[in-house]
Short mmCIF file of C-alpha atoms and ligand atoms in Angstrom, two decimals:
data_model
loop_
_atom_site.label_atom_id
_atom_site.label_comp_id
_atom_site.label_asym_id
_atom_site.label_seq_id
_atom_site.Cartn_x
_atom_site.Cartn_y
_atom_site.Cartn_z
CA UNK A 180 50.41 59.80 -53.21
CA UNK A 181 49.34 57.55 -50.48
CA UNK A 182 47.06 54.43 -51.79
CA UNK A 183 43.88 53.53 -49.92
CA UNK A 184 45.28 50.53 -48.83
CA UNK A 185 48.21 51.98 -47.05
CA UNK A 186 45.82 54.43 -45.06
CA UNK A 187 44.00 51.41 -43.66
CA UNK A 188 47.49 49.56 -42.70
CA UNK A 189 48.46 52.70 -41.13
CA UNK A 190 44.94 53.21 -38.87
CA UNK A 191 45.48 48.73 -38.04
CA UNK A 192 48.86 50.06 -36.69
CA UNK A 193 47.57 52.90 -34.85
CA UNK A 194 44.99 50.57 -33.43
CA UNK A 195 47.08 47.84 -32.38
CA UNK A 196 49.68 50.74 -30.34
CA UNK A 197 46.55 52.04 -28.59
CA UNK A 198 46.65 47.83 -27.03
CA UNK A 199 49.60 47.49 -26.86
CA UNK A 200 51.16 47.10 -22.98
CA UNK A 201 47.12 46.39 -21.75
CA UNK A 202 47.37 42.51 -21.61
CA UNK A 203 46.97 42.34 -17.62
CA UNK A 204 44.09 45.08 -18.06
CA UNK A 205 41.74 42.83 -20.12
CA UNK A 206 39.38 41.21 -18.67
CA UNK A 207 38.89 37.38 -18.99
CA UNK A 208 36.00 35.95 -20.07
CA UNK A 209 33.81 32.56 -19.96
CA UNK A 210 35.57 30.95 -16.91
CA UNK A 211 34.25 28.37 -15.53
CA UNK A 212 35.23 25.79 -12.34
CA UNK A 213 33.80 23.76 -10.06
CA UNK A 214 32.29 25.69 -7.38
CA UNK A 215 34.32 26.17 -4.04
CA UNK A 216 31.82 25.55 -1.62
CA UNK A 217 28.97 23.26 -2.21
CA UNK A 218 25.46 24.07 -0.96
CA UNK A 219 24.84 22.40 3.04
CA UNK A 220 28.68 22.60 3.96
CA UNK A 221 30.43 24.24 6.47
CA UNK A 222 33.79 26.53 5.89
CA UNK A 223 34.33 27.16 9.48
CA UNK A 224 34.87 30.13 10.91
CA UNK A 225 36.78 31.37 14.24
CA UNK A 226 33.71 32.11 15.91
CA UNK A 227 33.98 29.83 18.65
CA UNK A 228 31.00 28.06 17.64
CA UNK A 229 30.49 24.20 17.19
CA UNK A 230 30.50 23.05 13.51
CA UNK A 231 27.69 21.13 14.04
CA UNK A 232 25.78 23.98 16.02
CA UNK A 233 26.70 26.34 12.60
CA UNK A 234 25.71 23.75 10.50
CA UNK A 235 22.20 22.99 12.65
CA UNK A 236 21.61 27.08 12.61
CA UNK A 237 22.26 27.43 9.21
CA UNK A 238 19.97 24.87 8.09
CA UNK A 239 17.18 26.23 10.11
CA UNK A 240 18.08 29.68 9.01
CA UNK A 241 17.83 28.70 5.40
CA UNK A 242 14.29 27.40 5.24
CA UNK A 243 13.37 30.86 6.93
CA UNK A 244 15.40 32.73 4.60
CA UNK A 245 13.00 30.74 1.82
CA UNK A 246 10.12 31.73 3.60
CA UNK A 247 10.86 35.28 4.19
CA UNK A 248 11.88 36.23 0.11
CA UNK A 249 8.77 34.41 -0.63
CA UNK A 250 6.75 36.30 1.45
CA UNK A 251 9.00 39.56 0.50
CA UNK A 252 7.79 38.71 -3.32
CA UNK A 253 4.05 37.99 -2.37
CA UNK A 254 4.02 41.94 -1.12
CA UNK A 255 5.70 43.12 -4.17
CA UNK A 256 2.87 40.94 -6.06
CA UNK A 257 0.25 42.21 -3.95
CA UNK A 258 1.36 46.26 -4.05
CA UNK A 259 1.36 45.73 -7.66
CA UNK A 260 -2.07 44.39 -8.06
CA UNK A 261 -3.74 45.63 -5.28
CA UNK A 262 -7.03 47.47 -6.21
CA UNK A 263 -10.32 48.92 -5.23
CA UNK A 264 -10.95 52.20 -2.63
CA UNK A 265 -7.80 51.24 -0.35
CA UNK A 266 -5.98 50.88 -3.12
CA UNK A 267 -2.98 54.11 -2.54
CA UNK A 268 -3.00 53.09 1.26
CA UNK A 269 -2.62 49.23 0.66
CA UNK A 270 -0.36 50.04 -2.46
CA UNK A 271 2.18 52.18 0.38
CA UNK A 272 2.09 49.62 3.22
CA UNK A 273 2.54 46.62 0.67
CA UNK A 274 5.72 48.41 -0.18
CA UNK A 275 7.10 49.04 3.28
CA UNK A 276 6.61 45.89 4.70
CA UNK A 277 8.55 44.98 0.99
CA UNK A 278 11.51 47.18 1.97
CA UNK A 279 11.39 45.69 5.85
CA UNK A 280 11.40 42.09 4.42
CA UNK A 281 14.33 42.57 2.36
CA UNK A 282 16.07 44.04 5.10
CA UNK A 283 15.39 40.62 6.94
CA UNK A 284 16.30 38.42 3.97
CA UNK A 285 19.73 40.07 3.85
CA UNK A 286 20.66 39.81 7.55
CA UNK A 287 19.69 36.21 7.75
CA UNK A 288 21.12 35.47 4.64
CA UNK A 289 24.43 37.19 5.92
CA UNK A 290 24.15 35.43 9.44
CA UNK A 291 24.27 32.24 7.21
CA UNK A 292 27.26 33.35 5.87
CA UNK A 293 29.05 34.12 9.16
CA UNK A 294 28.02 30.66 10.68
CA UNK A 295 30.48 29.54 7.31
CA UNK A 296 27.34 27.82 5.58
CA UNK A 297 25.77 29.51 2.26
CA UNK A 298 22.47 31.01 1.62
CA UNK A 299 20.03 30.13 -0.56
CA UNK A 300 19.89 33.08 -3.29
CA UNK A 301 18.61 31.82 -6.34
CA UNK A 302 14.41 31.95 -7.30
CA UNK A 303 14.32 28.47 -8.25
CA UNK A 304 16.19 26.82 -5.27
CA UNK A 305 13.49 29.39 -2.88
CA UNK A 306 10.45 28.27 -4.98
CA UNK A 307 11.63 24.50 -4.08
CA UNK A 308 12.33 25.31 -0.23
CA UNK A 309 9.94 27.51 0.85
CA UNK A 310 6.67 26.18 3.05
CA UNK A 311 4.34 29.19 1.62
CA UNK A 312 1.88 27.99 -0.76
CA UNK A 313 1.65 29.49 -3.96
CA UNK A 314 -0.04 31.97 -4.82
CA UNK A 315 -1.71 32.29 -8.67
CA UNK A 316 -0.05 34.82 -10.68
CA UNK A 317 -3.18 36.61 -11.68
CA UNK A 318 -5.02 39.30 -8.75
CA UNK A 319 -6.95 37.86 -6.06
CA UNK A 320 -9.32 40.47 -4.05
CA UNK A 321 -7.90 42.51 -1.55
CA UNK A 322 -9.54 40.91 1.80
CA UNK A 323 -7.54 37.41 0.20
CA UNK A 324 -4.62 39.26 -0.26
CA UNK A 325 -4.78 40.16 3.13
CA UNK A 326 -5.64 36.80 4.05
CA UNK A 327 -2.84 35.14 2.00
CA UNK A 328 -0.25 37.63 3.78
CA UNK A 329 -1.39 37.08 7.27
CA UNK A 330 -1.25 33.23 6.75
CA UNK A 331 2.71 33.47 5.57
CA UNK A 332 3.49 35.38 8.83
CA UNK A 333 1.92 33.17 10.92
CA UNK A 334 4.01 30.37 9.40
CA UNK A 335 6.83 32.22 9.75
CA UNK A 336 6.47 33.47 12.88
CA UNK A 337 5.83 29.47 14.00
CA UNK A 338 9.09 28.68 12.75
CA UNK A 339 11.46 31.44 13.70
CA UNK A 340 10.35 30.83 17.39
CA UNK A 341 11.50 27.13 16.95
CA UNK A 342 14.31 27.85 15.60
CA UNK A 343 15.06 30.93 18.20
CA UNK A 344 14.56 28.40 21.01
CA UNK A 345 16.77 25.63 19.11
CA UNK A 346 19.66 28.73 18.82
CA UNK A 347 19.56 29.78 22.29
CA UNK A 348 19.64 25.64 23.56
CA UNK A 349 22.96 25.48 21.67
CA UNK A 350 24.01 28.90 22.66
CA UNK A 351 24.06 30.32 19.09
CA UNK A 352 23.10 33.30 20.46
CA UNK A 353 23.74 35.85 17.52
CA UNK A 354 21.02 33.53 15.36
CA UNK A 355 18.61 33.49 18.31
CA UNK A 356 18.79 37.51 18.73
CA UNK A 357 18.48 38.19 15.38
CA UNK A 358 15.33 35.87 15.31
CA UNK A 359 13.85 37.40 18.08
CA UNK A 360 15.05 40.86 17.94
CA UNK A 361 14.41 41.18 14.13
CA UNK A 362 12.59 38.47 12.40
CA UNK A 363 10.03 38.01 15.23
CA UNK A 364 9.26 41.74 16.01
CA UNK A 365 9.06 42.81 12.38
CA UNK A 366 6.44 40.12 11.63
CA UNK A 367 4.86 40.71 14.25
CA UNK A 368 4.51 44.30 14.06
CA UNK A 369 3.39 43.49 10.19
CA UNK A 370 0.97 41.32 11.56
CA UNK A 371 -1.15 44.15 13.56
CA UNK A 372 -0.75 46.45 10.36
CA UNK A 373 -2.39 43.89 8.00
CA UNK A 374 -4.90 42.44 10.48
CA UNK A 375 -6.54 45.81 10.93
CA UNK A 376 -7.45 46.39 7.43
CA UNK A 377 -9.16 42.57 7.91
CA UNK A 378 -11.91 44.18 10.35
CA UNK A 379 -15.09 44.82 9.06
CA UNK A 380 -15.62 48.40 9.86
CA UNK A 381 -18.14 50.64 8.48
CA UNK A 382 -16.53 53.05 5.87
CA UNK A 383 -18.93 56.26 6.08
CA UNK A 384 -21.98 56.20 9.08
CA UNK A 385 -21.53 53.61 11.75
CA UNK A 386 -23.43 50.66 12.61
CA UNK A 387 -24.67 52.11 15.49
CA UNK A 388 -25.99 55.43 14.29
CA UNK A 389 -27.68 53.50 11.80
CA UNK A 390 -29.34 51.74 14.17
CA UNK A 391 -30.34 54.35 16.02
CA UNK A 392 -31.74 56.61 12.94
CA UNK A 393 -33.88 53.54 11.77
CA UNK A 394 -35.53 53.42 15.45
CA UNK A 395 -34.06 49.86 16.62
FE1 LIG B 1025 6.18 50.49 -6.75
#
């Protein structure tokens, strides 16, 4: 008769053969080292680019990379809490001009990259970069969200134009087209979106027929 015990040291052997030969295979766990590349230096690249030009860009392009996930977040914050009669119509365009931001933060965090710098990526090193002021976490009216929005691309737009004439004086051309080609026509196309929900149309009979009706 087979005891109890020898059952179990029979399954611990069949156990250990199903392991055995998978050594390499396993993967290795809590490793830690220095880190290869500290934060503000340059690897450099063969892109027949000046380190100090990469390093300038890359600098520049950082603070705008900030600036753009924080104003990315303040439209996720924003299509969340939006509310009131626009609400489905805000709620949709909050969440494109989302999607289009995050496109931007990628490229210019990947332009970064390629001048042989790194990119800001973590929420706590963007909260302590980035120029936007911040917002409160609980909902602000709609015309203020608006407001709040419009001010971030205007600081934005200030700064990538800076920093697409600063590219183009040290012929970092790549950075200075994808500020102007991207950054700065995205923004402002954003811009013209927002700003027309910030004029004060009538919503049912206009001004003007009112007028008229009431004998003025
Ligand atoms: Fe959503």
């Amino acid at each position: 008769m087979v005891s109890r015990s020898d059952k179990s040291e029979k399954r611990g052997a069949s156990y250990s053969q199903l392991e055995d030969g998978t050594q390499a295979s396993r993967p290795i766990l809590h490793q830690k080292s220095p880190e290869i590349q500290p934060y503000g230096k340059i690897a450099k690249l063969p892109i027949a680019l000046d380190e100090k030009v990469c390093a300038a860009s890359a600098e520049n392009l950082n603070q705008l990379l900030a600036d753009t996930m924080t104003l990315r977040d303040l439209y996720k914050k924003h299509h969340w809490q939006v509310a009131g009669h626009t609400f489905y119509q805000l709620h949709l365009l909050f969440d494109k001009h989302y999607s289009e931001q995050n496109e931007l933060v990628d490229s210019i965090a990947e332009r970064v990259q390629s001048l042989g710098a790194i990119s800001l990526a973590m929420a706590a090193d963007v909260a302590e970069t980035t120029l936007i002021p911040r917002p409160p976490r609980g909902r602000e009216e709609v015309p203020v969200q608006i407001s709040r929005l419009l001010e971030a691309h205007e600081l934005v737009l200030k700064e990538a134009r800076t920093m697409a004439r600063q590219a183009a004086e040290q012929g970092d051309d790549g950075t200075n087209d994808l500020l102007v080609s991207d950054v700065i026509r995205t923004n402002e196309l954003q811009v013209w979106f927002l700003a027309e929900h910030a004029v004060d149309e009538p919503l049912v009979r206009a001004e003007h027929a009112k007028a008229a009706s009431s004998g003025r």
